Amino acid sequence: MNWKRDLTLLFGVLLLCLCGASWGAAGKVTYIVGTLSVHKIDGTMKILSQKSEVEAGDLLTTEKDSYAQINFTDGSQATLRPNSRFKIEGYRFNKEEPKSDNLFFRLLKGGLRTITGLIGKRGNMDAYKIGTKTATLGIRGSSGDTLECTEGCEGATSTSDRLAPGTYHATYTGSYQMCTQRGCIIVGPGQFGYARDENTMPVLLPDDPGFNFGEMPFSLGISGAAEGGGPGDNECLMQ
């Protein structure tokens, strides 16, 4: 009967290996101004600090007047604006397996600045996506800003409380494909896209609706280096 015990042990080892591959750190917090918290899939919550790790399944929240930058293992970056909620729905990156790349962020509220890394530049060009309540953004070697204001985005920028409900996007480099159930548009460099709701075709806007690009307290650069300091490395666990 030992073969049953051995088979059970082998299954357990394989399960642990798979879990480790799926739930390892996706990235690290590199800069914080104010307060950034995370709601883990096991129900616990933490206040994060500089150098804290994040993983797939994490729901991140910034408070009033708070900004946070996260660098991911593929070289991509995400910067959260104040009063924002952001979930890492899926993340898979193996330098040796481009075809298995997968990154899906969901911006639930507020603002997010992004720049792509290797995911979205190699293998499956549709592997990098940002979802909001009204639209999905496909990214191809790009950098840009997104505002999710479907239920209001007061505090994300100094003027975002004046925006009509919907999702807004600005492209810096490359291109973003902005899609709803009615269709897609390409938002190129220097352009602004807007999706009122999931049943309305996205449109290009004539100028900046209220991103206020200069309000970030640090720069989101190719190297990921942020100017200025940051809090210590301690994390506080909240039950």
PDB file of C-alpha atoms in Angstrom:
ATOM      1  CA  MET A   1       0.000   0.000   0.000  1.00  0.00           C
ATOM      2  CA  ASN A   2       3.062   2.275   0.112  1.00  0.00           C
ATOM      3  CA  TRP A   3       2.540   3.244  -3.508  1.00  0.00           C
ATOM      4  CA  LYS A   4      -0.604   5.148  -2.489  1.00  0.00           C
ATOM      5  CA  ARG A   5       1.320   7.087   0.130  1.00  0.00           C
ATOM      6  CA  ASP A   6       4.111   7.821  -2.343  1.00  0.00           C
ATOM      7  CA  LEU A   7       1.621   8.975  -4.966  1.00  0.00           C
ATOM      8  CA  THR A   8      -0.041  11.285  -2.449  1.00  0.00           C
ATOM      9  CA  LEU A   9       3.317  12.787  -1.462  1.00  0.00           C
ATOM     10  CA  LEU A  10       4.268  13.266  -5.119  1.00  0.00           C
ATOM     11  CA  PHE A  11       0.960  15.018  -5.830  1.00  0.00           C
ATOM     12  CA  GLY A  12       1.533  17.294  -2.850  1.00  0.00           C
ATOM     13  CA  VAL A  13       5.010  18.241  -4.061  1.00  0.00           C
ATOM     14  CA  LEU A  14       3.732  18.981  -7.562  1.00  0.00           C
ATOM     15  CA  LEU A  15       0.904  21.110  -6.154  1.00  0.00           C
ATOM     16  CA  LEU A  16       3.341  23.139  -4.074  1.00  0.00           C
ATOM     17  CA  CYS A  17       5.540  23.710  -7.117  1.00  0.00           C
ATOM     18  CA  LEU A  18       2.606  24.863  -9.203  1.00  0.00           C
ATOM     19  CA  CYS A  19       1.391  27.196  -6.491  1.00  0.00           C
ATOM     20  CA  GLY A  20       4.838  28.651  -6.094  1.00  0.00           C
ATOM     21  CA  ALA A  21       5.058  29.337  -9.825  1.00  0.00           C
ATOM     22  CA  SER A  22       1.621  30.956  -9.951  1.00  0.00           C
ATOM     23  CA  TRP A  23       1.697  33.030  -6.781  1.00  0.00           C
ATOM     24  CA  GLY A  24       5.259  34.288  -6.563  1.00  0.00           C
ATOM     25  CA  ALA A  25       5.981  38.011  -6.375  1.00  0.00           C
ATOM     26  CA  ALA A  26       4.873  39.866  -9.501  1.00  0.00           C
ATOM     27  CA  GLY A  27       6.597  43.088  -8.561  1.00  0.00           C
ATOM     28  CA  LYS A  28       7.788  45.459  -5.875  1.00  0.00           C
ATOM     29  CA  VAL A  29       6.736  48.874  -4.572  1.00  0.00           C
ATOM     30  CA  THR A  30       9.513  51.299  -5.494  1.00  0.00           C
ATOM     31  CA  TYR A  31       8.098  54.613  -4.290  1.00  0.00           C
ATOM     32  CA  ILE A  32       5.274  55.847  -2.035  1.00  0.00           C
ATOM     33  CA  VAL A  33       3.914  59.242  -1.068  1.00  0.00           C
ATOM     34  CA  GLY A  34       1.179  58.844   1.552  1.00  0.00           C
ATOM     35  CA  THR A  35      -0.594  55.514   2.161  1.00  0.00           C
ATOM     36  CA  LEU A  36      -0.832  52.374   0.021  1.00  0.00           C
ATOM     37  CA  SER A  37      -2.702  49.311   1.281  1.00  0.00           C
ATOM     38  CA  VAL A  38      -3.288  45.846  -0.148  1.00  0.00           C
ATOM     39  CA  HIS A  39      -6.181  43.426   0.284  1.00  0.00           C
ATOM     40  CA  LYS A  40      -4.820  39.887  -0.175  1.00  0.00           C
ATOM     41  CA  ILE A  41      -6.765  36.942  -1.559  1.00  0.00           C
ATOM     42  CA  ASP A  42      -6.698  35.311   1.891  1.00  0.00           C
ATOM     43  CA  GLY A  43      -8.700  38.239   3.307  1.00  0.00           C
ATOM     44  CA  THR A  44      -5.852  39.969   5.163  1.00  0.00           C
ATOM     45  CA  MET A  45      -4.913  43.602   4.623  1.00  0.00           C
ATOM     46  CA  LYS A  46      -1.493  45.275   4.830  1.00  0.00           C
ATOM     47  CA  ILE A  47      -0.125  48.768   4.755  1.00  0.00           C
ATOM     48  CA  LEU A  48       2.686  48.597   2.218  1.00  0.00           C
ATOM     49  CA  SER A  49       6.002  50.414   2.187  1.00  0.00           C
ATOM     50  CA  GLN A  50       8.875  50.873  -0.215  1.00  0.00           C
ATOM     51  CA  LYS A  51      10.274  47.474  -1.309  1.00  0.00           C
ATOM     52  CA  SER A  52       7.057  45.608  -0.361  1.00  0.00           C
ATOM     53  CA  GLU A  53       6.242  42.815  -2.822  1.00  0.00           C
ATOM     54  CA  VAL A  54       2.938  42.466  -4.677  1.00  0.00           C
ATOM     55  CA  GLU A  55       1.485  39.398  -6.382  1.00  0.00           C
ATOM     56  CA  ALA A  56      -1.351  38.251  -8.617  1.00  0.00           C
ATOM     57  CA  GLY A  57      -4.711  38.640  -6.893  1.00  0.00           C
ATOM     58  CA  ASP A  58      -3.698  41.711  -4.866  1.00  0.00           C
ATOM     59  CA  LEU A  59      -6.135  44.631  -4.623  1.00  0.00           C
ATOM     60  CA  LEU A  60      -4.177  47.860  -4.055  1.00  0.00           C
ATOM     61  CA  THR A  61      -5.651  51.103  -2.735  1.00  0.00           C
ATOM     62  CA  THR A  62      -4.166  54.578  -2.411  1.00  0.00           C
ATOM     63  CA  GLU A  63      -5.603  57.104   0.028  1.00  0.00           C
ATOM     64  CA  LYS A  64      -6.130  60.857  -0.381  1.00  0.00           C
ATOM     65  CA  ASP A  65      -3.021  62.696  -1.620  1.00  0.00           C
ATOM     66  CA  SER A  66      -1.181  59.361  -1.984  1.00  0.00           C
ATOM     67  CA  TYR A  67       0.876  58.063  -4.904  1.00  0.00           C
ATOM     68  CA  ALA A  68       2.613  54.710  -5.378  1.00  0.00           C
ATOM     69  CA  GLN A  69       4.868  53.283  -8.069  1.00  0.00           C
ATOM     70  CA  ILE A  70       5.244  49.534  -8.653  1.00  0.00           C
ATOM     71  CA  ASN A  71       7.901  47.879 -10.813  1.00  0.00           C
ATOM     72  CA  PHE A  72       7.064  44.423 -12.173  1.00  0.00           C
ATOM     73  CA  THR A  73       9.480  41.596 -12.930  1.00  0.00           C
ATOM     74  CA  ASP A  74       9.141  42.004 -16.723  1.00  0.00           C
ATOM     75  CA  GLY A  75      10.249  45.645 -16.481  1.00  0.00           C
ATOM     76  CA  SER A  76       6.771  47.178 -16.708  1.00  0.00           C
ATOM     77  CA  GLN A  77       5.724  49.909 -14.295  1.00  0.00           C
ATOM     78  CA  ALA A  78       2.472  51.207 -12.823  1.00  0.00           C
ATOM     79  CA  THR A  79       1.927  54.414 -10.878  1.00  0.00           C
ATOM     80  CA  LEU A  80      -1.272  54.852  -8.884  1.00  0.00           C
ATOM     81  CA  ARG A  81      -2.801  58.278  -8.366  1.00  0.00           C
ATOM     82  CA  PRO A  82      -4.670  59.303  -5.165  1.00  0.00           C
ATOM     83  CA  ASN A  83      -8.014  57.694  -4.256  1.00  0.00           C
ATOM     84  CA  SER A  84      -7.402  54.790  -6.629  1.00  0.00           C
ATOM     85  CA  ARG A  85      -8.205  51.075  -6.514  1.00  0.00           C
ATOM     86  CA  PHE A  86      -6.168  48.716  -8.683  1.00  0.00           C
ATOM     87  CA  LYS A  87      -6.228  44.920  -8.909  1.00  0.00           C
ATOM     88  CA  ILE A  88      -3.557  42.628 -10.339  1.00  0.00           C
ATOM     89  CA  GLU A  89      -6.003  40.177 -11.901  1.00  0.00           C
ATOM     90  CA  GLY A  90      -3.360  38.060 -13.609  1.00  0.00           C
ATOM     91  CA  TYR A  91       0.397  38.053 -13.996  1.00  0.00           C
ATOM     92  CA  ARG A  92       2.656  35.458 -15.570  1.00  0.00           C
ATOM     93  CA  PHE A  93       6.186  36.130 -16.770  1.00  0.00           C
ATOM     94  CA  ASN A  94       8.984  33.694 -17.512  1.00  0.00           C
ATOM     95  CA  LYS A  95      11.942  35.159 -19.373  1.00  0.00           C
ATOM     96  CA  GLU A  96      12.433  31.853 -21.190  1.00  0.00           C
ATOM     97  CA  GLU A  97       8.777  31.398 -22.243  1.00  0.00           C
ATOM     98  CA  PRO A  98       7.478  34.459 -24.140  1.00  0.00           C
ATOM     99  CA  LYS A  99       4.389  32.622 -25.368  1.00  0.00           C
ATOM    100  CA  SER A 100       3.146  32.147 -21.785  1.00  0.00           C
ATOM    101  CA  ASP A 101       3.234  35.877 -20.963  1.00  0.00           C
ATOM    102  CA  ASN A 102       0.094  37.280 -19.377  1.00  0.00           C
ATOM    103  CA  LEU A 103      -0.609  40.547 -17.582  1.00  0.00           C
ATOM    104  CA  PHE A 104      -4.087  41.824 -16.762  1.00  0.00           C
ATOM    105  CA  PHE A 105      -4.568  44.868 -14.551  1.00  0.00           C
ATOM    106  CA  ARG A 106      -8.000  46.141 -13.512  1.00  0.00           C
ATOM    107  CA  LEU A 107      -8.415  49.815 -12.624  1.00  0.00           C
ATOM    108  CA  LEU A 108     -11.551  49.947 -10.477  1.00  0.00           C
ATOM    109  CA  LYS A 109     -11.369  53.642  -9.595  1.00  0.00           C
ATOM    110  CA  GLY A 110      -9.037  56.616  -9.909  1.00  0.00           C
ATOM    111  CA  GLY A 111      -5.907  56.978 -12.001  1.00  0.00           C
ATOM    112  CA  LEU A 112      -3.107  54.763 -13.293  1.00  0.00           C
ATOM    113  CA  ARG A 113       0.036  55.615 -15.259  1.00  0.00           C
ATOM    114  CA  THR A 114       1.635  52.663 -17.054  1.00  0.00           C
ATOM    115  CA  ILE A 115       4.638  51.751 -19.136  1.00  0.00           C
ATOM    116  CA  THR A 116       5.084  48.312 -20.678  1.00  0.00           C
ATOM    117  CA  GLY A 117       7.972  45.936 -20.092  1.00  0.00           C
ATOM    118  CA  LEU A 118       8.723  42.721 -21.972  1.00  0.00           C
ATOM    119  CA  ILE A 119       5.101  41.547 -21.707  1.00  0.00           C
ATOM    120  CA  GLY A 120       3.374  43.161 -24.659  1.00  0.00           C
ATOM    121  CA  LYS A 121       6.628  43.613 -26.571  1.00  0.00           C
ATOM    122  CA  ARG A 122       7.342  39.958 -27.340  1.00  0.00           C
ATOM    123  CA  GLY A 123       5.387  36.747 -27.906  1.00  0.00           C
ATOM    124  CA  ASN A 124       1.647  37.373 -27.720  1.00  0.00           C
ATOM    125  CA  MET A 125       1.095  41.058 -28.435  1.00  0.00           C
ATOM    126  CA  ASP A 126      -2.329  40.851 -26.747  1.00  0.00           C
ATOM    127  CA  ALA A 127      -0.844  39.614 -23.467  1.00  0.00           C
ATOM    128  CA  TYR A 128      -0.924  43.017 -21.727  1.00  0.00           C
ATOM    129  CA  LYS A 129      -4.342  44.498 -20.938  1.00  0.00           C
ATOM    130  CA  ILE A 130      -5.949  46.993 -18.579  1.00  0.00           C
ATOM    131  CA  GLY A 131      -9.622  46.562 -17.733  1.00  0.00           C
ATOM    132  CA  THR A 132     -11.987  49.228 -16.384  1.00  0.00           C
ATOM    133  CA  LYS A 133     -15.720  49.249 -15.723  1.00  0.00           C
ATOM    134  CA  THR A 134     -16.471  50.559 -19.208  1.00  0.00           C
ATOM    135  CA  ALA A 135     -13.550  49.640 -21.477  1.00  0.00           C
ATOM    136  CA  THR A 136     -10.556  47.377 -22.027  1.00  0.00           C
ATOM    137  CA  LEU A 137      -7.195  48.789 -23.077  1.00  0.00           C
ATOM    138  CA  GLY A 138      -4.795  46.668 -25.100  1.00  0.00           C
ATOM    139  CA  ILE A 139      -1.200  47.845 -24.951  1.00  0.00           C
ATOM    140  CA  ARG A 140       1.629  47.479 -27.459  1.00  0.00           C
ATOM    141  CA  GLY A 141       4.990  48.803 -26.309  1.00  0.00           C
ATOM    142  CA  SER A 142       3.401  51.891 -24.870  1.00  0.00           C
ATOM    143  CA  SER A 143       3.184  54.348 -22.008  1.00  0.00           C
ATOM    144  CA  GLY A 144       0.107  56.301 -20.953  1.00  0.00           C
ATOM    145  CA  ASP A 145      -2.377  57.454 -18.335  1.00  0.00           C
ATOM    146  CA  THR A 146      -5.838  56.072 -17.553  1.00  0.00           C
ATOM    147  CA  LEU A 147      -8.650  57.497 -15.410  1.00  0.00           C
ATOM    148  CA  GLU A 148     -11.611  55.352 -14.296  1.00  0.00           C
ATOM    149  CA  CYS A 149     -14.401  57.801 -13.447  1.00  0.00           C
ATOM    150  CA  THR A 150     -17.499  55.675 -14.009  1.00  0.00           C
ATOM    151  CA  GLU A 151     -18.522  56.153 -10.384  1.00  0.00           C
ATOM    152  CA  GLY A 152     -16.534  59.354  -9.886  1.00  0.00           C
ATOM    153  CA  CYS A 153     -12.788  59.885  -9.501  1.00  0.00           C
ATOM    154  CA  GLU A 154     -12.559  62.825  -7.132  1.00  0.00           C
ATOM    155  CA  GLY A 155      -9.034  63.420  -5.929  1.00  0.00           C
ATOM    156  CA  ALA A 156      -7.256  61.412  -8.633  1.00  0.00           C
ATOM    157  CA  THR A 157      -6.193  64.755 -10.133  1.00  0.00           C
ATOM    158  CA  SER A 158      -6.938  68.322  -9.050  1.00  0.00           C
ATOM    159  CA  THR A 159      -9.759  68.581 -11.622  1.00  0.00           C
ATOM    160  CA  SER A 160     -10.929  64.979 -12.062  1.00  0.00           C
ATOM    161  CA  ASP A 161     -14.048  65.617  -9.952  1.00  0.00           C
ATOM    162  CA  ARG A 162     -15.391  67.671 -12.891  1.00  0.00           C
ATOM    163  CA  LEU A 163     -15.188  64.816 -15.389  1.00  0.00           C
ATOM    164  CA  ALA A 164     -18.303  63.145 -16.762  1.00  0.00           C
ATOM    165  CA  PRO A 165     -18.666  59.440 -15.871  1.00  0.00           C
ATOM    166  CA  GLY A 166     -16.634  57.027 -17.981  1.00  0.00           C
ATOM    167  CA  THR A 167     -13.069  55.941 -18.747  1.00  0.00           C
ATOM    168  CA  TYR A 168     -10.434  58.349 -20.047  1.00  0.00           C
ATOM    169  CA  HIS A 169      -7.044  57.539 -21.544  1.00  0.00           C
ATOM    170  CA  ALA A 170      -4.006  59.494 -22.730  1.00  0.00           C
ATOM    171  CA  THR A 171      -1.157  57.920 -24.733  1.00  0.00           C
ATOM    172  CA  TYR A 172       2.446  59.120 -24.453  1.00  0.00           C
ATOM    173  CA  THR A 173       4.291  56.591 -26.617  1.00  0.00           C
ATOM    174  CA  GLY A 174       3.290  53.608 -28.734  1.00  0.00           C
ATOM    175  CA  SER A 175      -0.433  52.926 -29.068  1.00  0.00           C
ATOM    176  CA  TYR A 176      -3.369  51.724 -26.988  1.00  0.00           C
ATOM    177  CA  GLN A 177      -6.437  49.958 -28.306  1.00  0.00           C
ATOM    178  CA  MET A 178      -9.504  51.155 -26.393  1.00  0.00           C
ATOM    179  CA  CYS A 179     -12.473  48.778 -26.699  1.00  0.00           C
ATOM    180  CA  THR A 180     -16.056  48.515 -25.498  1.00  0.00           C
ATOM    181  CA  GLN A 181     -18.767  46.107 -26.569  1.00  0.00           C
ATOM    182  CA  ARG A 182     -19.516  48.430 -29.481  1.00  0.00           C
ATOM    183  CA  GLY A 183     -16.027  48.432 -30.967  1.00  0.00           C
ATOM    184  CA  CYS A 184     -12.451  49.708 -30.677  1.00  0.00           C
ATOM    185  CA  ILE A 185     -10.392  52.780 -31.450  1.00  0.00           C
ATOM    186  CA  ILE A 186      -6.614  53.321 -31.502  1.00  0.00           C
ATOM    187  CA  VAL A 187      -5.331  56.033 -29.158  1.00  0.00           C
ATOM    188  CA  GLY A 188      -1.954  57.119 -30.509  1.00  0.00           C
ATOM    189  CA  PRO A 189       0.792  59.336 -29.083  1.00  0.00           C
ATOM    190  CA  GLY A 190      -0.556  62.693 -27.883  1.00  0.00           C
ATOM    191  CA  GLN A 191      -4.185  61.553 -28.244  1.00  0.00           C
ATOM    192  CA  PHE A 192      -6.971  61.244 -25.681  1.00  0.00           C
ATOM    193  CA  GLY A 193      -9.640  58.530 -25.680  1.00  0.00           C
ATOM    194  CA  TYR A 194     -12.987  58.409 -23.861  1.00  0.00           C
ATOM    195  CA  ALA A 195     -15.508  55.589 -23.309  1.00  0.00           C
ATOM    196  CA  ARG A 196     -18.768  56.749 -21.727  1.00  0.00           C
ATOM    197  CA  ASP A 197     -20.024  53.226 -20.992  1.00  0.00           C
ATOM    198  CA  GLU A 198     -19.577  49.661 -22.185  1.00  0.00           C
ATOM    199  CA  ASN A 199     -22.410  49.981 -24.726  1.00  0.00           C
ATOM    200  CA  THR A 200     -21.081  53.143 -26.377  1.00  0.00           C
ATOM    201  CA  MET A 201     -18.326  53.348 -29.004  1.00  0.00           C
ATOM    202  CA  PRO A 202     -15.141  55.006 -27.638  1.00  0.00           C
ATOM    203  CA  VAL A 203     -14.174  58.359 -29.155  1.00  0.00           C
ATOM    204  CA  LEU A 204     -11.079  60.560 -29.433  1.00  0.00           C
ATOM    205  CA  LEU A 205     -11.195  63.842 -27.519  1.00  0.00           C
ATOM    206  CA  PRO A 206      -9.784  67.105 -28.928  1.00  0.00           C
ATOM    207  CA  ASP A 207      -7.587  67.885 -25.881  1.00  0.00           C
ATOM    208  CA  ASP A 208      -6.650  66.950 -22.310  1.00  0.00           C
ATOM    209  CA  PRO A 209      -9.867  66.367 -20.323  1.00  0.00           C
ATOM    210  CA  GLY A 210      -8.078  66.766 -16.966  1.00  0.00           C
ATOM    211  CA  PHE A 211      -5.090  64.449 -16.554  1.00  0.00           C
ATOM    212  CA  ASN A 212      -2.880  67.313 -15.309  1.00  0.00           C
ATOM    213  CA  PHE A 213       0.309  65.477 -16.211  1.00  0.00           C
ATOM    214  CA  GLY A 214       2.617  67.584 -14.049  1.00  0.00           C
ATOM    215  CA  GLU A 215       0.961  66.642 -10.766  1.00  0.00           C
ATOM    216  CA  MET A 216       2.915  63.426 -10.201  1.00  0.00           C
ATOM    217  CA  PRO A 217       5.425  63.956  -7.349  1.00  0.00           C
ATOM    218  CA  PHE A 218       7.976  61.741  -9.139  1.00  0.00           C
ATOM    219  CA  SER A 219       8.739  60.692 -12.679  1.00  0.00           C
ATOM    220  CA  LEU A 220       7.880  57.367 -14.268  1.00  0.00           C
ATOM    221  CA  GLY A 221      10.944  56.682 -16.376  1.00  0.00           C
ATOM    222  CA  ILE A 222      12.222  53.820 -18.482  1.00  0.00           C
ATOM    223  CA  SER A 223      14.644  52.802 -15.744  1.00  0.00           C
ATOM    224  CA  GLY A 224      11.961  52.814 -13.070  1.00  0.00           C
ATOM    225  CA  ALA A 225      14.000  55.125 -10.852  1.00  0.00           C
ATOM    226  CA  ALA A 226      11.917  57.615  -8.931  1.00  0.00           C
ATOM    227  CA  GLU A 227      13.270  60.876  -7.609  1.00  0.00           C
ATOM    228  CA  GLY A 228      13.110  61.427  -3.886  1.00  0.00           C
ATOM    229  CA  GLY A 229      13.010  59.083  -0.934  1.00  0.00           C
ATOM    230  CA  GLY A 230      10.367  56.856   0.562  1.00  0.00           C
ATOM    231  CA  PRO A 231       9.215  55.171   3.741  1.00  0.00           C
ATOM    232  CA  GLY A 232      11.014  52.341   5.437  1.00  0.00           C
ATOM    233  CA  ASP A 233      10.749  48.649   4.655  1.00  0.00           C
ATOM    234  CA  ASN A 234       8.324  47.682   7.433  1.00  0.00           C
ATOM    235  CA  GLU A 235       4.853  46.324   6.728  1.00  0.00           C
ATOM    236  CA  CYS A 236       1.910  46.507   9.133  1.00  0.00           C
ATOM    237  CA  LEU A 237      -0.535  43.614   9.091  1.00  0.00           C
ATOM    238  CA  MET A 238      -4.203  44.434   9.712  1.00  0.00           C
ATOM    239  CA  GLN A 239      -6.548  41.591  10.626  1.00  0.00           C
TER     240      GLN A 239
END
